[in-house]
Amino acid sequence: MKPEQTVTALEEDLNALNKKIEKLGKLAIAQFSGAIDGMATFDTEHLNSIISQDKLLDDLELSINDDAFLLISLRAPVVTDLRRVIVAIKISSILERVGDYAKNIAKRSKILAEQGSDTIPGVNIGRMGQLAEEMLTEVINAYLTRDVSKAIKIRDRDLEIDYMYTAFYREILTSMARNPEQISNGTHLLFIAKNIERIGDYATGIAEQIYFLIHGTTLEDDRPKADPLTSSNKET
Amino acid sequence: MNNNNTIQLSKQDNSKIVLSGLSRRRRKDRRLKLYGRLAVATAVTFLIFLLIAIGSKGIPGFFQYYVTLEINFDRERLDPMGDLSVDSLYSGESEALVTEAIYSKLKPQGRSQKKAVKKLVSKGGGEKIRDRILKNPKLLGTTSKIRFPVDDDVDSFLRGYIDRNVPESDRRLNDFQINYIDELVSKNLISYKLSEYFFFGSASRDPELAGIKGAVIGSLMSLAICFIISFPLGVAAAVYLEEIAKKNRLTEFIEININNLAAVPSVVFGILGLAVFIGLFGLPRSVPLVGGMVLALMTLPTIIISSRVSIGAVPPSVKDAALGIGASKMQTIFHHVVPLAMPGMLTGTIIGMARALGETAPLLMIGMVAFIVDIPGSVTDPGTVLPVQIFMWADFAERMFVQKTSAATIILLLFLFLMNAIAIILRKKLERRW
Amino acid sequence: MDGLSKKPLNPDSLIEATLENPRMSARNVDVFYGENKAIDNVTLDVGKREVTSLIGPSGCGKSTFLRCFNRMNDTIDICRVKGTILLDGNDIYDASMDVVPLRAKVGMVFQKPNPFPKSIFDNVAYGPRIHGLSENKDHLRNIVEKSLKRAGLWSEVKDRLHEPGTGLSGGQQQRLCIARAIAVGPEVILMDEPCSALDPIATARIEELISELKAEYSIIIVTHSMQQAARVSQRTAYFHLGRLIEVGKTSEVFTKPKNSQTEAYISGKIG
């Protein structure tokens, strides 16, 4: 863009949309981070506020959808500009689901807190949560700075979370088999772990959207996966 | 957005300024309108004066005085050879019969009285009798009343131009004649009618017999020759210059020269005609053919210029459409451009013709001043044209010629008016919206 | 700000300029108006039975280039065309090529509808008449009817064939001009911004017509409207200041243009 050109209405609208995605991203990260903390501290008040704040993300996603629809109707964006709008819609949908999962983690943490459980020894869900949080933060950063190479790297780190989840999955199953009274807690923990793993997947999804935004083609789907259903070592 | 360094007019200030200047502007407008109207009124007044002047002088020229006499169509005397041939009639006594008829009405005594009476009727009386017989041989052997033109002096007297109170030696009519005229008037033998001589007679030294027929036919012939030569040539030249020739210095040079030719005084073309057509080519003088050729030279620049403008006014989209469909250049020009340009070309041509109709100088140069009695039968017979006829009549002193001059001028003006009207109608009818 | 990869004018964007089996080929075409170079070394093929659109900002030379294909630039004295344009293997600028039958094979529809000031029938019949395409009156009537039907105008004018062509509405006049061009049986139809003087509904009808016509004719259309190019053409060529910048399938040029300038034009940032 030449320096003396004024900002067009289209550019203004796209920038505003971008800001909303940024806000939604920050909210999603905060929700997730808060949920992980709450999982460690079992602070019920904190967990409650996480749960109620999810509404903010839902509303923000709806408003992003409305803005995008209006933008397409009135500005008829093409090529790159059109990709910006489409990617914005998809990423906001992903971030809203991240928020839902964060809320779910908080809910289950609350239940675990009420049941006064100890965490299952040996596995640090917190570590997995931290990793996922890092991924999410970095991928949103990559989106805001349009850094494709960063986005591709994030995709690869999802492998780590998958391994951690697989390990955790086996541990909890073993533990539940040995101590049947832990089955209830164990199940919650499993779900929490699954949610965190899904959030890792979502961060990857956002990374793929960033690639599409910049290059206009989809990243090949042969990224490494290691979830227990496909892994070659199956344990009963 | 306040700019502190310049005086910013508020909307209200603006309105006030506009309003205050408004009455001055309105007054200026009104004054301007008034000037315009005055100018138009002055022009119209002058035009009316002109028309009244011409009309009042000329319209009486369409009429003349006649005297009604009884003629005994004596067969032996009028047609001595008995075969109704022109020779026979000319060797007859038509003139004598006229004289006898008027003698019988007025009964003059003595030589001077008889002379006076004889002079009252036009010399053309005998000719009229012969014409009547040729048209209607059954008249022979009968006695009929015929109207004869009175002599031009009598005509002038009857119109009031010869004053009976002036001493006799200063008058063209003597006292005897005046008395006889009075007698004819009291006997109701004098009538004032539309002059058949004016419309159907040709040149004559006698004013009461003079007419424009020869000149009109000469004019029409000359115009026809002019049209036949100048229209095709002019249109073709315009088409060539506008559509076919490359635009270079040569064509520019030609265009400038054609424009200049349109402004050349027409007498120059007459000199050219005299030197080249008559001198070099040896064509006869005073014939409509040469007259038409000279007029054609004169009209060509006008036709070329107006045709070029019309051709240039054809929108290029029509040419594009024709060329785009695969028409050749010639097909484009003749199927599309020329038909669309035709209204303008015709209008220009008719206006050129109208101008040629009124031209005198160049035709004088090629000698169309001859006193031509016979009506030209073909373009190589000697003839004259209407404006030249008027010019010649204007030379003569007789009162009646003066009137006929004005009358002929009216006829000429009517022709010009008619041609311009045809140009306008043609243009309206042929105009095609594209 | 966007981090778009800015590609310089690369040969990739012109890879699709040539085709296997083109209807017409332009090779290294230069066009001069006096000293001014209006078209610079353009090589472009035009496919059979498809619509090729030429897009670009005002003054980029697309109309000038279009007019090379039927030698309409010949009518402008100061215009010189260099290079080769082949129709069925013959160079149309060869000295032995007669421009008259060429223009029957390569027809043209102009920006402002320009029917002849004749009747509707005579408008369509003029071409067949001068080229001697009809054997008798019935044959001629047949040709006129078929052409008007193909141009989608027959039902509206069949009862008033002898009324003047100029009495029709703008959209109808343009369809009449299309019928007129079709009547001489062309292989290629050139359209120079055919809808720019028409209202949106008339435009939509002409665009539908173009989509139908491509089954029989090779069509090259110059258009100011990118949406029109996107709707109507299968192949798009983008011009800028007399040079061909990018050529490709319309679906690709409008979603993933190879050249940044092309994208800037399509997004409305330049031109």
Coordinates of N, CA and C in Angstrom, one line a residue, chain C residues 20-136:
Chain C
E20 N -2.8 -25.1 -26.4 CA -2.5 -26.3 -27.4 C -3.1 -26.0 -28.7
N21 N -4.4 -25.7 -28.8 CA -5.2 -25.6 -30.0 C -6.0 -24.4 -30.1
P22 N -5.3 -23.2 -30.2 CA -6.0 -22.0 -30.1 C -6.8 -21.7 -31.4
R23 N -7.8 -20.8 -31.2 CA -8.6 -20.3 -32.4 C -7.8 -19.2 -33.0
M24 N -7.3 -18.3 -32.2 CA -6.4 -17.2 -32.7 C -5.2 -17.1 -31.8
S25 N -4.1 -16.7 -32.4 CA -2.9 -16.5 -31.6 C -2.3 -15.1 -31.9
A26 N -1.9 -14.4 -30.8 CA -1.2 -13.2 -31.0 C 0.3 -13.5 -30.5
R27 N 1.2 -13.1 -31.4 CA 2.6 -13.4 -31.0 C 3.4 -12.1 -31.1
N28 N 4.0 -11.7 -29.9 CA 4.9 -10.5 -29.9 C 4.3 -9.3 -30.6
V29 N 3.1 -9.0 -30.2 CA 2.3 -7.9 -30.8 C 2.7 -6.5 -30.2
D30 N 3.1 -5.6 -31.0 CA 3.3 -4.2 -30.5 C 2.3 -3.3 -31.3
V31 N 1.8 -2.3 -30.6 CA 0.9 -1.4 -31.3 C 1.4 0.0 -31.0
F32 N 1.6 0.8 -32.0 CA 2.0 2.2 -31.8 C 1.0 3.2 -32.3
Y33 N 0.8 4.2 -31.5 CA 0.0 5.4 -32.0 C 1.0 6.5 -32.2
G34 N 1.4 6.6 -33.5 CA 2.5 7.6 -33.7 C 3.7 7.1 -33.0
E35 N 4.2 8.0 -32.1 CA 5.5 7.6 -31.4 C 5.2 6.8 -30.1
N36 N 3.9 6.8 -29.7 CA 3.5 6.3 -28.5 C 3.3 4.8 -28.5
K37 N 3.9 4.0 -27.7 CA 3.7 2.5 -27.7 C 2.6 2.2 -26.8
A38 N 1.5 1.7 -27.4 CA 0.3 1.4 -26.6 C 0.3 0.0 -26.1
I39 N 0.8 -1.0 -26.9 CA 0.9 -2.4 -26.6 C 2.3 -2.8 -26.7
D40 N 2.8 -3.5 -25.7 CA 4.2 -3.9 -25.6 C 4.4 -5.4 -25.6
N41 N 4.8 -5.9 -26.8 CA 5.2 -7.3 -26.9 C 4.2 -8.3 -26.2
V42 N 3.0 -8.3 -26.6 CA 2.0 -9.2 -26.0 C 1.9 -10.5 -26.8
T43 N 2.0 -11.6 -26.1 CA 1.7 -12.9 -26.7 C 0.6 -13.5 -26.0
L44 N -0.5 -13.9 -26.7 CA -1.7 -14.4 -26.1 C -2.5 -15.3 -27.0
D45 N -2.9 -16.4 -26.6 CA -3.7 -17.3 -27.4 C -5.2 -17.2 -26.9
V46 N -6.1 -17.4 -27.9 CA -7.5 -17.4 -27.6 C -8.1 -18.7 -27.9
G47 N -8.8 -19.3 -26.9 CA -9.2 -20.7 -27.1 C -10.5 -20.8 -27.9
K48 N -10.8 -22.0 -28.5 CA -12.0 -22.2 -29.2 C -13.1 -22.4 -28.2
R49 N -14.3 -22.0 -28.5 CA -15.5 -22.3 -27.7 C -15.3 -21.9 -26.2
E50 N -14.7 -20.8 -26.0 CA -14.6 -20.3 -24.6 C -14.6 -18.8 -24.7
V51 N -14.8 -18.2 -23.5 CA -14.8 -16.8 -23.4 C -13.5 -16.3 -22.7
T52 N -12.7 -15.5 -23.4 CA -11.5 -14.9 -22.8 C -11.8 -13.5 -22.4
S53 N -11.5 -13.1 -21.2 CA -11.7 -11.7 -20.9 C -10.4 -11.0 -20.7
L54 N -10.4 -9.7 -21.2 CA -9.3 -8.8 -21.0 C -9.6 -7.8 -20.0
I55 N -8.9 -7.8 -18.9 CA -9.2 -6.8 -17.9 C -8.0 -5.9 -17.6
G56 N -8.2 -4.8 -16.9 CA -7.1 -3.9 -16.6 C -7.6 -2.5 -16.4
P57 N -6.8 -1.6 -15.8 CA -7.3 -0.2 -15.6 C -7.5 0.5 -16.9
S58 N -8.2 1.7 -16.8 CA -8.4 2.5 -18.0 C -7.1 2.9 -18.7
G59 N -7.1 2.8 -20.0 CA -5.8 3.2 -20.7 C -4.8 2.2 -20.7
C60 N -5.1 0.9 -20.3 CA -4.0 -0.1 -20.3 C -3.9 -0.7 -21.7
G61 N -4.7 -0.4 -22.6 CA -4.5 -0.9 -24.0 C -5.4 -2.1 -24.3
K62 N -6.3 -2.5 -23.5 CA -7.0 -3.7 -23.8 C -7.9 -3.6 -25.0
S63 N -8.6 -2.4 -25.1 CA -9.4 -2.2 -26.3 C -8.5 -2.1 -27.6
T64 N -7.4 -1.4 -27.5 CA -6.5 -1.4 -28.6 C -6.1 -2.8 -29.0
F65 N -5.8 -3.6 -28.1 CA -5.3 -5.0 -28.4 C -6.5 -5.8 -29.0
L66 N -7.7 -5.6 -28.5 CA -8.8 -6.3 -29.0 C -9.0 -6.0 -30.5
R67 N -8.9 -4.7 -30.8 CA -9.1 -4.2 -32.2 C -8.1 -4.7 -33.2
C68 N -7.0 -5.3 -32.6 CA -6.0 -5.9 -33.5 C -6.5 -7.2 -34.2
F69 N -7.4 -7.8 -33.5 CA -7.9 -9.2 -34.0 C -8.8 -9.1 -35.2
N70 N -9.4 -7.9 -35.4 CA -10.1 -7.8 -36.7 C -9.6 -6.6 -37.5
R71 N -8.4 -6.2 -37.2 CA -7.8 -5.1 -38.0 C -8.6 -3.9 -38.0
M72 N -9.3 -3.6 -37.0 CA -10.1 -2.3 -37.0 C -9.1 -1.2 -36.7
N73 N -7.9 -1.5 -36.2 CA -6.9 -0.4 -36.0 C -6.5 0.1 -37.3
D74 N -6.7 -0.6 -38.4 CA -6.3 -0.1 -39.8 C -7.0 1.2 -40.0
T75 N -8.2 1.4 -39.5 CA -9.0 2.6 -39.8 C -8.4 3.9 -39.2
I76 N -7.5 3.7 -38.2 CA -6.8 4.9 -37.6 C -5.5 5.1 -38.3
D77 N -5.3 6.3 -38.9 CA -4.1 6.5 -39.7 C -2.8 6.3 -38.9
I78 N -2.7 6.9 -37.7 CA -1.5 6.9 -37.0 C -1.2 5.6 -36.3
C79 N -2.0 4.6 -36.4 CA -1.8 3.4 -35.7 C -1.1 2.4 -36.5
R80 N 0.0 1.8 -35.9 CA 0.8 0.8 -36.5 C 0.8 -0.5 -35.7
V81 N 0.6 -1.6 -36.3 CA 0.6 -2.9 -35.6 C 1.8 -3.7 -36.1
K82 N 2.6 -4.2 -35.1 CA 3.7 -5.1 -35.4 C 3.5 -6.4 -34.8
G83 N 4.1 -7.5 -35.3 CA 3.9 -8.8 -34.7 C 3.0 -9.6 -35.6
T84 N 2.6 -10.8 -35.1 CA 1.8 -11.7 -35.8 C 0.5 -12.0 -35.1
I85 N -0.6 -12.1 -35.8 CA -1.8 -12.6 -35.3 C -2.3 -13.6 -36.2
L86 N -2.5 -14.8 -35.7 CA -2.9 -15.9 -36.6 C -4.3 -16.3 -36.4
L87 N -5.0 -16.5 -37.5 CA -6.4 -17.1 -37.5 C -6.3 -18.3 -38.3
D88 N -6.6 -19.5 -37.7 CA -6.5 -20.8 -38.4 C -5.2 -20.9 -39.1
G89 N -4.1 -20.4 -38.5 CA -2.8 -20.6 -39.0 C -2.3 -19.5 -40.0
N90 N -3.2 -18.6 -40.4 CA -2.8 -17.6 -41.3 C -2.6 -16.2 -40.6
D91 N -1.5 -15.5 -40.9 CA -1.3 -14.2 -40.3 C -2.3 -13.2 -40.9
I92 N -3.1 -12.6 -40.1 CA -4.1 -11.7 -40.6 C -3.5 -10.4 -41.1
Y93 N -2.3 -10.1 -40.6 CA -1.6 -8.9 -41.1 C -0.8 -9.1 -42.3
D94 N -0.8 -10.3 -42.9 CA -0.1 -10.5 -44.1 C -0.6 -9.6 -45.2
A95 N 0.2 -9.2 -46.1 CA -0.2 -8.2 -47.2 C -1.3 -8.9 -48.1
S96 N -1.3 -10.2 -48.2 CA -2.2 -10.8 -49.1 C -3.6 -11.0 -48.4
M97 N -3.7 -10.7 -47.1 CA -5.0 -11.0 -46.5 C -5.9 -9.8 -46.7
D98 N -7.1 -10.2 -47.2 CA -8.2 -9.2 -47.4 C -9.0 -8.9 -46.2
V99 N -9.0 -7.7 -45.8 CA -9.6 -7.3 -44.5 C -11.2 -7.6 -44.5
V100 N -11.8 -7.6 -45.7 CA -13.3 -7.7 -45.7 C -13.7 -9.1 -45.3
P101 N -13.2 -10.2 -45.9 CA -13.7 -11.5 -45.4 C -13.2 -11.7 -43.9
L102 N -12.0 -11.2 -43.6 CA -11.5 -11.3 -42.2 C -12.6 -10.8 -41.2
R103 N -13.2 -9.7 -41.5 CA -14.1 -9.1 -40.6 C -15.4 -9.9 -40.6
A104 N -15.7 -10.7 -41.6 CA -16.8 -11.6 -41.5 C -16.5 -12.7 -40.6
K105 N -15.3 -13.1 -40.5 CA -14.9 -14.3 -39.7 C -14.7 -13.8 -38.3
V106 N -14.3 -12.6 -38.1 CA -14.0 -12.1 -36.7 C -14.9 -10.9 -36.6
G107 N -16.1 -11.1 -35.9 CA -17.1 -10.1 -35.8 C -16.8 -9.2 -34.6
M108 N -17.5 -8.1 -34.5 CA -17.3 -7.1 -33.4 C -18.6 -6.5 -32.9
V109 N -18.6 -6.4 -31.6 CA -19.8 -5.7 -30.9 C -19.2 -4.6 -30.1
F110 N -19.7 -3.4 -30.3 CA -19.1 -2.2 -29.7 C -19.7 -1.8 -28.4
Q111 N -19.0 -0.8 -27.7 CA -19.4 -0.4 -26.4 C -20.8 0.2 -26.4
K112 N -21.0 1.2 -27.3 CA -22.3 1.8 -27.4 C -23.0 1.1 -28.6
P113 N -24.2 0.6 -28.3 CA -24.9 -0.2 -29.3 C -25.1 0.7 -30.6
N114 N -24.7 0.2 -31.7 CA -24.7 1.0 -32.9 C -25.4 0.4 -34.1
P115 N -26.7 0.1 -34.0 CA -27.5 -0.5 -35.1 C -27.5 0.5 -36.2
F116 N -27.6 0.0 -37.5 CA -27.7 0.9 -38.6 C -29.1 1.6 -38.5
P117 N -29.1 2.8 -39.1 CA -30.5 3.5 -39.1 C -31.3 2.9 -40.2
K118 N -31.5 1.6 -40.1 CA -32.4 0.9 -41.0 C -33.4 0.0 -40.2
S119 N -34.2 -0.7 -40.9 CA -35.1 -1.6 -40.2 C -34.4 -2.7 -39.5
I120 N -35.1 -3.3 -38.5 CA -34.4 -4.4 -37.8 C -34.0 -5.5 -38.7
F121 N -34.9 -5.8 -39.7 CA -34.6 -6.9 -40.6 C -33.3 -6.5 -41.4
D122 N -33.3 -5.3 -42.0 CA -32.2 -4.9 -42.8 C -30.9 -4.8 -42.0
N123 N -31.0 -4.5 -40.7 CA -29.8 -4.5 -39.9 C -29.1 -5.9 -40.0
V124 N -29.9 -6.9 -39.7 CA -29.3 -8.2 -39.6 C -29.0 -8.7 -41.1
A125 N -29.8 -8.3 -42.0 CA -29.6 -8.8 -43.4 C -28.5 -8.2 -44.1
Y126 N -28.0 -7.0 -43.6 CA -27.0 -6.3 -44.4 C -25.7 -7.1 -44.6
G127 N -25.2 -7.7 -43.5 CA -24.0 -8.5 -43.6 C -24.1 -9.6 -44.7
P128 N -25.1 -10.5 -44.5 CA -25.3 -11.6 -45.5 C -25.4 -11.1 -46.9
R129 N -26.1 -9.9 -47.0 CA -26.3 -9.4 -48.4 C -25.0 -9.0 -49.0
I130 N -24.2 -8.2 -48.3 CA -22.9 -7.8 -49.0 C -21.9 -8.9 -49.1
H131 N -22.0 -9.9 -48.3 CA -21.0 -11.0 -48.5 C -21.6 -12.1 -49.4
G132 N -22.8 -11.9 -49.9 CA -23.4 -12.9 -50.8 C -23.7 -14.2 -50.1
L133 N -24.1 -14.2 -48.9 CA -24.3 -15.4 -48.1 C -25.6 -16.1 -48.4
S134 N -26.6 -15.3 -48.9 CA -27.9 -15.9 -49.1 C -28.2 -16.1 -50.6
E135 N -28.9 -17.2 -50.9 CA -29.2 -17.5 -52.3 C -30.4 -16.8 -52.8
N136 N -31.4 -16.7 -51.9 CA -32.7 -16.1 -52.3 C -33.3 -15.5 -51.1

